[in-house]
Short mmCIF file of C-alpha atoms and ligand atoms in Angstrom, two decimals:
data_model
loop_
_atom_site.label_atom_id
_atom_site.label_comp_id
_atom_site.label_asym_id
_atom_site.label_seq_id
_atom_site.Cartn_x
_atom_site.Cartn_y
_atom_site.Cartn_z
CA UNK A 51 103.26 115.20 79.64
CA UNK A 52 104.99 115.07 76.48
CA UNK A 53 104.60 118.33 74.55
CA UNK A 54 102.06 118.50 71.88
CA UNK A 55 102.56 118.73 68.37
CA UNK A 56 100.18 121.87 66.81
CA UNK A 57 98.10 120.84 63.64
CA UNK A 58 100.58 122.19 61.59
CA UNK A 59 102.05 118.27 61.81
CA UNK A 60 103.17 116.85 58.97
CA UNK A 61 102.55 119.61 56.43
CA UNK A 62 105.35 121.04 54.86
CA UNK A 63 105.33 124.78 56.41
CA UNK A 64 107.56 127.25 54.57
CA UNK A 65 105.08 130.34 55.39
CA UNK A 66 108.26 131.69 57.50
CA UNK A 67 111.20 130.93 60.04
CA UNK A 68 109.05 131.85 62.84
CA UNK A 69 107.28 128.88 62.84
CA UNK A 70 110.37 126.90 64.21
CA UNK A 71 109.44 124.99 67.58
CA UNK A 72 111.99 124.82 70.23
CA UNK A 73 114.58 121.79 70.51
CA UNK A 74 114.80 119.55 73.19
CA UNK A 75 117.43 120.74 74.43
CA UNK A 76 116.02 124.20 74.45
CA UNK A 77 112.80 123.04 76.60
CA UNK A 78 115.29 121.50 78.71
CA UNK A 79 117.10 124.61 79.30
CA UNK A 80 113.90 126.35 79.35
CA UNK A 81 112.40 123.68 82.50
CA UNK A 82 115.86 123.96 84.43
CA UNK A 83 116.36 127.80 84.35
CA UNK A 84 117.12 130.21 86.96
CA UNK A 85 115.00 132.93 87.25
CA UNK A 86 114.13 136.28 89.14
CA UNK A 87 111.80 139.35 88.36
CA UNK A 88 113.41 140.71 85.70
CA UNK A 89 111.87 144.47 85.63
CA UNK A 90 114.21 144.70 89.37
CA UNK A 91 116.64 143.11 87.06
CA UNK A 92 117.28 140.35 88.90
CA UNK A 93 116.48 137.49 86.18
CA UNK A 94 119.71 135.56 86.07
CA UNK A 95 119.20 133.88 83.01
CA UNK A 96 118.26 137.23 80.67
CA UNK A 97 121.21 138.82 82.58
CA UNK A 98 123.74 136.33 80.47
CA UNK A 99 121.65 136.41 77.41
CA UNK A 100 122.13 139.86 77.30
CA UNK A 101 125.99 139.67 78.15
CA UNK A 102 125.84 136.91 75.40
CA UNK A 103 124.27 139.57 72.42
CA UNK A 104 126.10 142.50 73.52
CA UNK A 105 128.90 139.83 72.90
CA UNK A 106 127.91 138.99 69.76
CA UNK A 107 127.01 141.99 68.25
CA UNK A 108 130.24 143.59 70.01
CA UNK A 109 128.09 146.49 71.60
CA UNK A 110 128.73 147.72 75.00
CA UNK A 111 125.26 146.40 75.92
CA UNK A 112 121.94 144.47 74.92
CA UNK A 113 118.39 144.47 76.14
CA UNK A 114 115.68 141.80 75.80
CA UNK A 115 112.69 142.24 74.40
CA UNK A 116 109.51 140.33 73.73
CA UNK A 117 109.64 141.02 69.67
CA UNK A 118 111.40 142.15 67.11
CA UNK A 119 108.85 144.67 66.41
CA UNK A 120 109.10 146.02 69.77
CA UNK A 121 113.34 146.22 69.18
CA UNK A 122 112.57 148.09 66.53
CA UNK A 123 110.22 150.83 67.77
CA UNK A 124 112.21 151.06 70.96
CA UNK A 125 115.03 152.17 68.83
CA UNK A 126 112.84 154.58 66.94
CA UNK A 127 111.65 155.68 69.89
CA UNK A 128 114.65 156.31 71.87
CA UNK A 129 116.88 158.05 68.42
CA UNK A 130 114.25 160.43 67.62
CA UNK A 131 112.02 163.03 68.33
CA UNK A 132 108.19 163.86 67.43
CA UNK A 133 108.07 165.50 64.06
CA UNK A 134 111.16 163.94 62.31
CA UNK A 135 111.95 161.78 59.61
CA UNK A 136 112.87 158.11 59.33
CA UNK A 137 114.63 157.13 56.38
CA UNK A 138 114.48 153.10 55.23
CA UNK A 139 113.64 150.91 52.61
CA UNK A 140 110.32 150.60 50.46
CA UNK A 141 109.72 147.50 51.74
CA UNK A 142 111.36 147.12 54.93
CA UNK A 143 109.55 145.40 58.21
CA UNK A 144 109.45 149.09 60.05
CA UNK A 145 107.52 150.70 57.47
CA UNK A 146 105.24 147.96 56.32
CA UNK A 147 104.76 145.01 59.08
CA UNK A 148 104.54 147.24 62.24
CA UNK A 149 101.19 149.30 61.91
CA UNK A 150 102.73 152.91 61.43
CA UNK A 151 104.08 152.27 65.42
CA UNK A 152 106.57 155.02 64.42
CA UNK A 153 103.78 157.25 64.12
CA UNK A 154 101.63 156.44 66.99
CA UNK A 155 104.42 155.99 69.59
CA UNK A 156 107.01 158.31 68.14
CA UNK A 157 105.40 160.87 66.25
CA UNK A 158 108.04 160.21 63.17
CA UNK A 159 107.65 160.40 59.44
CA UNK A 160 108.91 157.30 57.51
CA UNK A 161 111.11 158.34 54.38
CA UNK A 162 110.65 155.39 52.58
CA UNK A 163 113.17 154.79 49.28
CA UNK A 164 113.26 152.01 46.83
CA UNK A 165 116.54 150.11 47.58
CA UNK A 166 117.64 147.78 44.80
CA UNK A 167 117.03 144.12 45.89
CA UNK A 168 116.16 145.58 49.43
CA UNK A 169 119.83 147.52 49.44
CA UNK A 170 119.47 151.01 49.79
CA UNK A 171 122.19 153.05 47.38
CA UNK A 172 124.52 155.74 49.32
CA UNK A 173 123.79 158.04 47.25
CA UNK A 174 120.08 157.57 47.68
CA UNK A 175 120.59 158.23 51.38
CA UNK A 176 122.66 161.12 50.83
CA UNK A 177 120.10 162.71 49.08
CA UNK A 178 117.36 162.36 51.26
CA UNK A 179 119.10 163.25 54.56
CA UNK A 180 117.06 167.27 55.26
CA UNK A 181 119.65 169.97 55.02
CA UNK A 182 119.87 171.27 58.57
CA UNK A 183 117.25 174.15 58.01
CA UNK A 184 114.82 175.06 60.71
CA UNK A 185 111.99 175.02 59.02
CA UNK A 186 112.41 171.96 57.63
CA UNK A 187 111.61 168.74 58.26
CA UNK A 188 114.45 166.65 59.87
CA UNK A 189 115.81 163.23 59.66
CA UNK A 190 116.11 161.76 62.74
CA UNK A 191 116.73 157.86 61.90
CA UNK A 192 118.13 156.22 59.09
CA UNK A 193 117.44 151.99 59.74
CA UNK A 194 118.45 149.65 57.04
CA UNK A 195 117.35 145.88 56.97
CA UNK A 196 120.08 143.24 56.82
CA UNK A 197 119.38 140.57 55.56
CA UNK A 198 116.41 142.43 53.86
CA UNK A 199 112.91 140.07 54.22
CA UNK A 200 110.51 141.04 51.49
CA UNK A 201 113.07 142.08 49.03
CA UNK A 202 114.17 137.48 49.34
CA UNK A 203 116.67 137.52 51.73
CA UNK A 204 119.06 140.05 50.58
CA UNK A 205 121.77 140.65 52.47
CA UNK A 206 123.39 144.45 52.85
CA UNK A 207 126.72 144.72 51.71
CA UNK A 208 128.66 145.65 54.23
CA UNK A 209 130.91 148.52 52.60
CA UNK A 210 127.64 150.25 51.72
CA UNK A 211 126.64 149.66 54.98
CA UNK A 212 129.70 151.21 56.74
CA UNK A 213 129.46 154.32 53.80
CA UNK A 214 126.01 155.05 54.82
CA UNK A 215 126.38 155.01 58.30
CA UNK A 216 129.67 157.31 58.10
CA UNK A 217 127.82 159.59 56.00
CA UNK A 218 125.30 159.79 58.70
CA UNK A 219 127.67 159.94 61.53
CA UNK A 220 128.91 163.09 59.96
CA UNK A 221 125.61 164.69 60.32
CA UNK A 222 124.78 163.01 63.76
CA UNK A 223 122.22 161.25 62.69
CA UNK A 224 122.11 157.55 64.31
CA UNK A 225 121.40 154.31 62.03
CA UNK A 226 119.61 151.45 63.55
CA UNK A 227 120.03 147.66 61.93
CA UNK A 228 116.91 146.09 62.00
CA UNK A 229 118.55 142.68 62.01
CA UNK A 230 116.24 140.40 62.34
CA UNK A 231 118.08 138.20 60.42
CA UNK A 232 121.90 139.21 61.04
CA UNK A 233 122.83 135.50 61.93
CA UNK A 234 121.42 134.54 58.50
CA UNK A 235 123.46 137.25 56.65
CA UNK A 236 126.59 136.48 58.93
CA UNK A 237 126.42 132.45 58.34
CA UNK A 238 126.08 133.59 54.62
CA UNK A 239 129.12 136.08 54.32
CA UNK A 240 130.80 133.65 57.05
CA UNK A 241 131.59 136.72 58.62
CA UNK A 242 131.09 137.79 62.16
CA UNK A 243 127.86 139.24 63.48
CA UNK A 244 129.70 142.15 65.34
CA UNK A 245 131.19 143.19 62.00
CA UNK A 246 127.89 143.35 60.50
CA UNK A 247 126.96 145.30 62.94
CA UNK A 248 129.83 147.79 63.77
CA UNK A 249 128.97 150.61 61.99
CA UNK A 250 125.71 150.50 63.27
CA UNK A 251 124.49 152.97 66.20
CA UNK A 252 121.89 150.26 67.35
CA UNK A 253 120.90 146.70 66.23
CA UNK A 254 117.95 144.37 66.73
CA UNK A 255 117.96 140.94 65.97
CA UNK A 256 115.85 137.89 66.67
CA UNK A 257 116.26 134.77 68.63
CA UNK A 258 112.85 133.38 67.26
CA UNK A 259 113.26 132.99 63.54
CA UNK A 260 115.73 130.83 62.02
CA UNK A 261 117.50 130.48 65.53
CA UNK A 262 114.37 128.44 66.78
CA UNK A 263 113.93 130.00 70.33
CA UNK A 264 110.18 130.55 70.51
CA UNK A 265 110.19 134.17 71.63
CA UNK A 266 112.10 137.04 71.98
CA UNK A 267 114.44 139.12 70.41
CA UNK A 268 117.46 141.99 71.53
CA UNK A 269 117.98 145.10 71.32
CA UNK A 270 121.82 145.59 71.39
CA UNK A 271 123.66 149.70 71.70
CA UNK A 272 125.57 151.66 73.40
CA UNK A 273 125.16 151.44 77.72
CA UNK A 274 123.48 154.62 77.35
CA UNK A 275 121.10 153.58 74.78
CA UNK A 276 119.92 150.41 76.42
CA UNK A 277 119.37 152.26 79.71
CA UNK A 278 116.58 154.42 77.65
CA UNK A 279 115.67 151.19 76.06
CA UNK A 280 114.42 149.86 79.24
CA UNK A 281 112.77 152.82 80.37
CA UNK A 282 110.65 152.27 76.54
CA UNK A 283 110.58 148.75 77.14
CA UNK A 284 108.76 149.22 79.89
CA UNK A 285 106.54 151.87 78.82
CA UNK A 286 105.50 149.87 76.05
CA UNK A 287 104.65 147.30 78.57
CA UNK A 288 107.24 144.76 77.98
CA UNK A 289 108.95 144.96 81.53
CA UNK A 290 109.06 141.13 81.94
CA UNK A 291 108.79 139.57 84.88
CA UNK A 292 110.53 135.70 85.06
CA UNK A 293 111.53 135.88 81.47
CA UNK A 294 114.81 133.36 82.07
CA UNK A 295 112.68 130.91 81.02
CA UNK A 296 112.30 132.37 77.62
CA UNK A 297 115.81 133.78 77.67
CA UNK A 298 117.22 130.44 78.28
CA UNK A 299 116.19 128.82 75.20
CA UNK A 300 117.81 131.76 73.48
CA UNK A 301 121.02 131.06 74.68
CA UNK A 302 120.89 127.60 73.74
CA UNK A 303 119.68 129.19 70.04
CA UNK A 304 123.20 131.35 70.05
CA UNK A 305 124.95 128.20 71.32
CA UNK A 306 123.67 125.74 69.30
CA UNK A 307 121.87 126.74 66.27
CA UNK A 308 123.83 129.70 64.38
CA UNK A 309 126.20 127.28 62.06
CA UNK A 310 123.41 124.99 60.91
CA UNK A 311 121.51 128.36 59.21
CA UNK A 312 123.64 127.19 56.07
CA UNK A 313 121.64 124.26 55.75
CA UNK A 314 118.67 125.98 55.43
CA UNK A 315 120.09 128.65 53.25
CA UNK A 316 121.40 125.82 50.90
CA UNK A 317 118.09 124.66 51.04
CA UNK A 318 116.37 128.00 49.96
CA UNK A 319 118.59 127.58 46.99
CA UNK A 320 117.73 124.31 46.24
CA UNK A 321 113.97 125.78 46.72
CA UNK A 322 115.07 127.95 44.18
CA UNK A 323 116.68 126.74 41.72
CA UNK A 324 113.92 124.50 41.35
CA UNK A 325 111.52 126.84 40.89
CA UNK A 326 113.46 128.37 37.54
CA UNK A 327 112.52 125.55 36.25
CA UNK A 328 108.98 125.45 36.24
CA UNK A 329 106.62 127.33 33.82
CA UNK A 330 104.94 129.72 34.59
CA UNK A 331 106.79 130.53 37.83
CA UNK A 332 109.90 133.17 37.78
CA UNK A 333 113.17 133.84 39.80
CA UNK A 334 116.48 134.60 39.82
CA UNK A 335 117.96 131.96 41.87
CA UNK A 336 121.32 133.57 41.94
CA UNK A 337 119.83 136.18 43.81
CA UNK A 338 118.53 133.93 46.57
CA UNK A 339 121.49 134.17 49.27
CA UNK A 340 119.69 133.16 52.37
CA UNK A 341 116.76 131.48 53.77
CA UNK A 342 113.87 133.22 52.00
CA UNK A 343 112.84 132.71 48.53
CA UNK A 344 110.65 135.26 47.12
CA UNK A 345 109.20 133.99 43.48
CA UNK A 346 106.58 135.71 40.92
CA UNK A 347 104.16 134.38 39.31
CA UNK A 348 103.74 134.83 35.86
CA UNK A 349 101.47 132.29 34.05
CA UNK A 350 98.52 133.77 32.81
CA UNK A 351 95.35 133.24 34.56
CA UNK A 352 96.92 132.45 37.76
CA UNK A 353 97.33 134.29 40.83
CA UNK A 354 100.24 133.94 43.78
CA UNK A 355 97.17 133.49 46.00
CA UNK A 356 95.37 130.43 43.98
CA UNK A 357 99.11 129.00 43.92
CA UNK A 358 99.37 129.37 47.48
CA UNK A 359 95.90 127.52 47.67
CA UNK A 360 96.95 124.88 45.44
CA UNK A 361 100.10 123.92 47.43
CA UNK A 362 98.32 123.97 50.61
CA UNK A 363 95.91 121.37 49.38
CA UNK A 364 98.57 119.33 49.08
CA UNK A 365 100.39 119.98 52.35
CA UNK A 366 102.47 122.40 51.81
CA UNK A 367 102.53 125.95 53.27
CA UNK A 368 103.43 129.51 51.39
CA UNK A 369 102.84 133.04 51.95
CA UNK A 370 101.04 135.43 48.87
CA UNK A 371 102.82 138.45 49.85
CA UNK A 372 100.60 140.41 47.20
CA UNK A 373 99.17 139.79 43.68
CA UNK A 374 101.79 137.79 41.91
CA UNK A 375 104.71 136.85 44.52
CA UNK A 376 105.08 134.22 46.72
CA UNK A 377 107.26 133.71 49.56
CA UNK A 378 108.98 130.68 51.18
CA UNK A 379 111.03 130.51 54.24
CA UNK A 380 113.72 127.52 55.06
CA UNK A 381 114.04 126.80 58.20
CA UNK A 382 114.94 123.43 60.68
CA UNK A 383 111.99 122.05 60.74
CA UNK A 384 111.70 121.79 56.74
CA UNK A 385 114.89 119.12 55.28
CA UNK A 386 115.79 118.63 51.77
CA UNK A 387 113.50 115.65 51.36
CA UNK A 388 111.03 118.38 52.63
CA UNK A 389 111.80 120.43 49.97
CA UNK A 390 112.14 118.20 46.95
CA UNK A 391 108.33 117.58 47.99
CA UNK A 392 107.37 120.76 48.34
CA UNK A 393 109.15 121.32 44.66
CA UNK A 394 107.48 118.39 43.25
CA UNK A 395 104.34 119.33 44.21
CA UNK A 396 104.50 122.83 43.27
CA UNK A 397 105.48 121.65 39.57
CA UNK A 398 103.11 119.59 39.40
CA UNK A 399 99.85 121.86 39.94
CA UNK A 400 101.66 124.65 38.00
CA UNK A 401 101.44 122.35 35.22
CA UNK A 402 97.67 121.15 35.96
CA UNK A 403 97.21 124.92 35.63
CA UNK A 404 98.44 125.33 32.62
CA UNK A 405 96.51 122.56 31.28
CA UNK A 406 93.41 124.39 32.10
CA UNK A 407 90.96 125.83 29.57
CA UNK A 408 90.93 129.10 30.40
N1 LIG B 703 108.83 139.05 60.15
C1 LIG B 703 107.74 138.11 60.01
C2 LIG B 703 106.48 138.83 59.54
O1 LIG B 703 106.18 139.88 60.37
C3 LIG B 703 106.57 139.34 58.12
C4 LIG B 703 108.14 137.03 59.04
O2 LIG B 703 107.42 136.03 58.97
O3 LIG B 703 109.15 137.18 58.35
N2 LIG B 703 112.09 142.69 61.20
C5 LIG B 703 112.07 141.79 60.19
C6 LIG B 703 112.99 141.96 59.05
C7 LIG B 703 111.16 140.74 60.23
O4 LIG B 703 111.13 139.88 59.23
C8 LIG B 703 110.29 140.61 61.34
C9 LIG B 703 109.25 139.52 61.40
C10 LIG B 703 110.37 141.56 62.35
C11 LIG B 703 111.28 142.59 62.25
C12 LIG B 703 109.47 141.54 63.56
O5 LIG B 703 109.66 140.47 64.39
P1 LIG B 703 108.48 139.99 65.39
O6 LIG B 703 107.58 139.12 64.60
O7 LIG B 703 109.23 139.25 66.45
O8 LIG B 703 107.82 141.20 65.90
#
């Protein structure tokens, strides 16, 4: 039976990269895999996607995991103790998309900062890592975001990077990469992934966002590391059992689908520059260096939510991520034509709006 297409069909869906559905060739690999009970570790298939991240991200080895989510809190989990500190951004995934997991699984603080477009400053770090007195409370974790999702995208520089993670190594405390994204910020820099994430003690990223697989993400550290990982895993309840099906359409997304991420970044700042065109809507396109376009909106009378309405009306789908932004994620199943709709549209009811007696 040919595979059915969700109701999302023909509408213009920029709500986020997640919604990518797999290729052909990727339910291809996915029908044709080989595959064993992967919590004896005998799957095959995640065996070489694992090989294949490690690979990537040049650490010694990788784990994979259901969710980037999960990554994440594994990581926590495994770097820290009950009763420390996390340090990471304002706005980063950890702290604000995963329920306080840190807390109820780990027993950590978060130490949120404000980072500047999502970019945490050295010397913000520096000052919040706990002098090592005993009856203080410690930092256990520092995890920074690269590229950073509700501050648009934003990729972390990677000198700052490398400055706060030496900084940190100096005080043994390890720095996780929640990397969702690192392919986007690598495709960007045209760098390679593993020197994004070398001076990183542990990085996530995942396989079913821009890459298109539809699940899954890894975990990728040192051997040591990922053998506590999948003790957590597992404890969290993500011991998989045939998962080669899943992890073969995430080798095909490392094989296949990495390069093309430009396209939808040059898209983004098509989306973009677009957008600082119409009244009543704000954003600095220059800042827009990836796939996600976060934009404000400013006319009077007008909320990010009732814009978000207003598009969808018309086909085309957003995310209100609170009173006046909006966000809007490229990805491969959204072209330029796509996008010069979505644009056309979006001017076109922001100007309606404006018309309005208010
Ligand atoms: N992000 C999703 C939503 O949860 C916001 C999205 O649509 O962007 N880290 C980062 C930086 C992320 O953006 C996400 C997902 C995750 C972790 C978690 O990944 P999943 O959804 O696989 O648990």
């Amino acid at each position: 039976m040919a595979p059915t297409q969700e109701s999302t069909a023909g509408l213009i869906d920029l709500r986020s990269d997640t919604v990518t559905r797999p290729t052909a060739a990727m339910r291809r690999a996915m029908a044709e895999a080989e595959v064993g009970d992967d919590v004896f570790r005998e799957d095959p298939t995640v065996r070489r996607l694992e090989e294949a991240a490690a690979a990537r991200t040049g650490k010694e080895a990788a784990l994979f995991v259901p969710t980037g989510t999960m990554g994440n809190q594994i990581a926590v989990n495994v770097w820290t103790r009950p009763g420390q500190e996390v340090i990471l951004e304002e706005r980063s995934h950890i702290f604000n998309y995963e329920m306080g997991t840190m807390a109820v699984f780990s027993g950590v603080l978060p130490r949120p900062l404000r980072g500047d477009d999502g970019v945490l400053s050295v010397e913000s770090v520096r000052k919040a890592i706990r002098p090592p007195v005993y009856y203080l409370t410690q930092t256990g974790l520092i995890a920074l975001e690269n590229t950073h999702n509700m501050a648009g995208g934003t990729i972390f520089p990677v000198s700052g990077a490398e400055t706060i993670c030496a900084l940190a190594r100096a005080q043994r405390i390890p720095v996780h990469l929640d990397g969702a994204r690192l392919f986007n910020a690598a495709v960007a820099l045209r760098r390679d992934p593993a020197e994004l994430a070398r001076p990183f003690d542990s990085v996530m990223f995942c396989l079913s966002k821009g890459l298109g697989a539809p699940v899954g993400s890894l975990i990728c550290g040192p051997a040591g590391f990922i053998d506590e990982a999948l003790r957590v895993r597992k404890r969290m309840g993500g011991g998989m059992r045939q998962a080669g099906v899943l992890a073969a359409a995430g080798l095909v997304a490392l094989e296949e689908n990495v390069e093309r991420l430009a396209e939808d970044h040059q898209n983004a700042l098509r989306l973009a520059e677009g957008i600082s065109g119409i009244r009543g809507l704000s954003i600095q396109s220059a800042r827009v260096q990836t796939n996600i376009v976060v934009f404000e909106v400013v006319g009077d009378g007008i909320t990010a939510k009732e814009v978000v309405g207003l598009w969808k009306e018309e086909g085309v789908l957003a995310l209100a991520i609170d009173e006046t932004q909006v966000r809007a994620v490229t990805h491969y199943d959204v072209d330029r034509a796509g996008v010069e709709r979505a644009l056309a549209i979006l001017a076109k009811l922001m100007h309606r709006s404006a018309a309005r007696p208010s």
